Amino acid sequence: MFTKRFFIITNIILLTLVAVLGYILLFTGTEMVKLPEDNRVVVKYAPDLKKLVLSEMRDYLEVINEIQNGLAENDPQKIISAATRQGDISLQETPVRLLKLSPLQCKQMGFKGHDIFQTIADSAKVNFKRSTTIRQLSELTNNCIACHKTYRLETE
Ligand code: HEC
């Protein structure tokens, strides 16, 4: 015969177990995450090149933000100086080693991005129109997305 006490004790043990399991699943980061399928091509760079590429990427985002601020404030000068930073000038600083290690299509998308940054600066200089800059930004971010969908980086 099970006593009342037995039921109380087993209930307490069960509740404690549920609480501990719940805590582990919710707060310790051990739950499984369902990742989307990843078919991207792996590009391998030496550690210094990978760091350089990723810091460039973060700067792209900053430049885009500065361009958006310029749009919000109707200030072409802001747009020109931000976009110029990642335009033709930045290509001159690209290490040859990086170009050698990058697949052709990846390089082409990289060049296209710098091209669009330069076009954004040039059109804002010659004849600033917000709608033009917005359209160019959309073309630019479309290029970011295309490359991000295709490639991922690893250290050599
Ligand atoms: C030539 C290809 C290419 C283009 C163009 C490109 N990216 Fe990237 N970007 C990458 C790759 C590859 C990674 C690393 C992704 C990975 O390994 O998961 C990356 C990573 C990033 C990161 C993460 C940086 C970090 O510190 O981890 C940011 C932010 C980013 N890109 C922003 C941009 C923006 C904004 C643009 C467009 C203006 C852009 N990228 C255009 C290839 C590209």
Coordinates of C-alpha atoms and ligand atoms in Angstrom, one line a residue:
M1 CA 0.0 0.0 0.0
F2 CA 1.3 3.4 -0.9
T3 CA 1.0 5.9 1.9
K4 CA 0.0 9.5 1.5
R5 CA 3.5 10.5 2.5
F6 CA 5.0 8.4 -0.4
F7 CA 2.8 10.3 -2.9
I8 CA 3.8 13.7 -1.5
I9 CA 7.5 12.8 -1.7
T10 CA 7.3 11.5 -5.2
N11 CA 5.4 14.6 -6.3
I12 CA 8.0 16.8 -4.8
I13 CA 10.8 14.9 -6.5
L14 CA 9.0 15.0 -9.9
L15 CA 8.3 18.7 -9.6
T16 CA 11.9 19.4 -8.7
L17 CA 13.1 17.4 -11.7
V18 CA 10.7 19.3 -14.1
A19 CA 11.9 22.6 -12.6
V20 CA 15.6 21.6 -13.0
L21 CA 15.1 20.4 -16.6
G22 CA 13.1 23.5 -17.5
Y23 CA 15.8 25.7 -16.1
I24 CA 18.6 23.8 -18.1
L25 CA 16.6 24.0 -21.3
L26 CA 15.6 27.7 -21.0
F27 CA 18.6 29.3 -19.4
T28 CA 21.8 27.4 -20.1
G29 CA 21.8 27.5 -23.9
T30 CA 21.8 23.7 -24.2
E31 CA 18.6 23.5 -26.3
M32 CA 18.9 22.5 -29.9
V33 CA 18.6 25.3 -32.4
K34 CA 17.1 24.5 -35.8
L35 CA 19.5 26.1 -38.3
P36 CA 18.4 26.9 -41.9
E37 CA 20.1 24.9 -44.6
D38 CA 23.6 26.2 -45.3
N39 CA 24.8 25.5 -48.9
R40 CA 27.2 28.5 -49.1
V41 CA 30.6 28.0 -50.7
V42 CA 33.5 28.2 -48.2
V43 CA 36.2 30.7 -49.0
K44 CA 39.4 30.2 -47.0
Y45 CA 41.6 33.1 -46.0
A46 CA 44.6 33.5 -43.7
P47 CA 43.6 34.8 -40.3
D48 CA 44.8 38.4 -41.0
L49 CA 42.9 38.5 -44.3
K50 CA 39.7 37.1 -42.8
K51 CA 39.9 39.8 -40.1
L52 CA 40.5 42.5 -42.7
V53 CA 37.5 41.3 -44.8
L54 CA 35.2 41.2 -41.8
S55 CA 36.2 44.7 -40.6
E56 CA 35.6 46.0 -44.1
M57 CA 32.1 44.4 -43.9
R58 CA 31.4 46.2 -40.7
D59 CA 32.5 49.4 -42.2
Y60 CA 30.1 48.9 -45.2
L61 CA 27.3 48.8 -42.7
E62 CA 28.5 51.9 -41.0
V63 CA 28.8 53.7 -44.4
I64 CA 25.2 52.6 -45.2
N65 CA 24.1 54.0 -41.9
E66 CA 25.8 57.3 -42.6
I67 CA 24.2 57.5 -46.0
Q68 CA 20.8 56.9 -44.5
N69 CA 21.5 59.7 -41.9
G70 CA 22.4 62.0 -44.9
L71 CA 19.1 61.1 -46.5
A72 CA 17.2 61.7 -43.3
E73 CA 18.8 65.1 -42.9
N74 CA 18.8 65.9 -46.6
D75 CA 22.6 66.4 -46.4
P76 CA 24.4 65.3 -49.6
Q77 CA 27.8 66.1 -48.1
K78 CA 27.4 63.4 -45.5
I79 CA 26.4 60.9 -48.2
I80 CA 29.4 61.9 -50.4
S81 CA 32.0 61.6 -47.7
A82 CA 30.6 58.3 -46.4
A83 CA 30.2 56.6 -49.8
T84 CA 33.6 57.9 -51.0
R85 CA 35.3 56.0 -48.2
Q86 CA 34.2 52.7 -49.7
G87 CA 34.4 53.8 -53.4
D88 CA 37.3 53.6 -55.8
I89 CA 39.8 54.8 -53.1
S90 CA 39.2 51.6 -51.0
L91 CA 40.0 49.4 -54.0
Q92 CA 43.6 50.8 -54.0
E93 CA 44.0 49.4 -50.5
T94 CA 42.9 45.9 -51.3
P95 CA 45.8 43.4 -50.8
V96 CA 46.7 41.4 -54.0
R97 CA 46.8 38.3 -51.8
L98 CA 43.1 38.7 -51.1
L99 CA 42.2 39.0 -54.8
K100 CA 44.2 35.8 -55.5
L101 CA 42.4 33.8 -52.9
S102 CA 38.9 34.9 -53.8
P103 CA 36.7 33.1 -56.3
L104 CA 36.0 35.1 -59.5
Q105 CA 32.3 35.6 -58.8
C106 CA 33.1 36.7 -55.3
K107 CA 35.6 39.2 -56.5
Q108 CA 33.1 40.5 -59.1
M109 CA 30.5 41.1 -56.4
G110 CA 33.1 42.8 -54.2
F111 CA 34.1 45.1 -57.1
K112 CA 30.4 45.8 -57.9
G113 CA 29.8 46.9 -54.3
H114 CA 32.7 49.4 -54.4
D115 CA 31.4 50.6 -57.8
I116 CA 27.9 51.3 -56.4
F117 CA 29.4 53.2 -53.4
Q118 CA 31.3 55.3 -55.8
T119 CA 28.2 55.9 -58.0
I120 CA 26.3 57.0 -54.8
A121 CA 29.0 59.5 -54.0
D122 CA 29.2 60.8 -57.7
S123 CA 25.5 61.2 -58.2
A124 CA 25.1 63.0 -54.8
K125 CA 27.9 65.3 -55.9
V126 CA 26.6 66.1 -59.4
N127 CA 22.8 66.2 -58.9
F128 CA 21.6 65.1 -55.4
K129 CA 18.2 63.5 -55.4
R130 CA 17.1 61.5 -52.5
S131 CA 15.1 59.1 -54.6
T132 CA 18.2 58.3 -56.7
T133 CA 20.3 57.6 -53.6
I134 CA 17.6 55.4 -52.2
R135 CA 17.4 53.4 -55.4
Q136 CA 21.2 53.0 -55.4
L137 CA 21.2 51.9 -51.8
S138 CA 18.7 49.2 -52.7
E139 CA 20.9 48.0 -55.6
L140 CA 23.9 48.1 -53.2
T141 CA 22.2 46.0 -50.4
N142 CA 20.9 43.6 -53.1
N143 CA 24.6 42.9 -53.9
C144 CA 25.5 42.4 -50.2
I145 CA 22.6 39.9 -50.0
A146 CA 23.7 38.0 -53.1
C147 CA 27.2 37.5 -51.8
H148 CA 26.1 36.6 -48.3
K149 CA 23.8 33.9 -49.8
T150 CA 26.7 32.4 -51.8
Y151 CA 29.8 32.5 -49.6
R152 CA 31.0 32.1 -46.1
L153 CA 34.5 32.5 -44.6
E154 CA 36.8 30.2 -42.8
T155 CA 40.3 30.5 -41.6
E156 CA 43.0 28.7 -43.7
Ligands
HEC1 C1 32.0 39.7 -52.2 C2 31.0 39.2 -51.2 C3 30.4 40.1 -50.2 C4 29.8 41.3 -50.4 C5 29.6 42.0 -51.7 C6 29.4 41.7 -49.1 N1 29.7 40.8 -48.1 FE1 29.4 41.0 -46.1 N2 30.2 39.2 -45.8 C7 30.7 38.4 -46.8 C8 31.1 37.1 -46.2 C9 31.7 35.9 -47.0 C10 30.9 37.3 -44.8 C11 31.2 36.2 -43.7 C12 30.0 35.3 -43.6 C13 30.2 34.0 -42.8 O1 31.4 33.5 -42.8 O2 29.2 33.5 -42.3 C14 30.4 38.6 -44.6 C15 30.1 39.1 -43.4 C16 29.5 40.4 -43.2 C17 29.3 41.0 -41.9 C18 29.6 40.4 -40.5 C19 31.0 41.0 -40.1 C20 31.6 40.3 -38.9 O3 32.3 41.0 -38.1 O4 31.4 39.1 -38.7 C21 28.6 42.2 -42.1 C22 28.2 43.2 -41.1 C23 28.5 42.3 -43.5 N3 29.1 41.2 -44.2 C24 28.0 43.4 -44.2 C25 27.9 43.6 -45.5 C26 27.3 44.7 -46.2 C27 26.5 45.8 -45.5 C28 27.5 44.6 -47.5 C29 27.1 45.4 -48.6 C30 27.3 46.8 -48.6 C31 28.3 43.4 -47.7 N4 28.5 42.8 -46.5 C32 28.8 42.9 -48.9 C33 30.7 38.6 -48.1 C34 30.3 39.8 -48.8

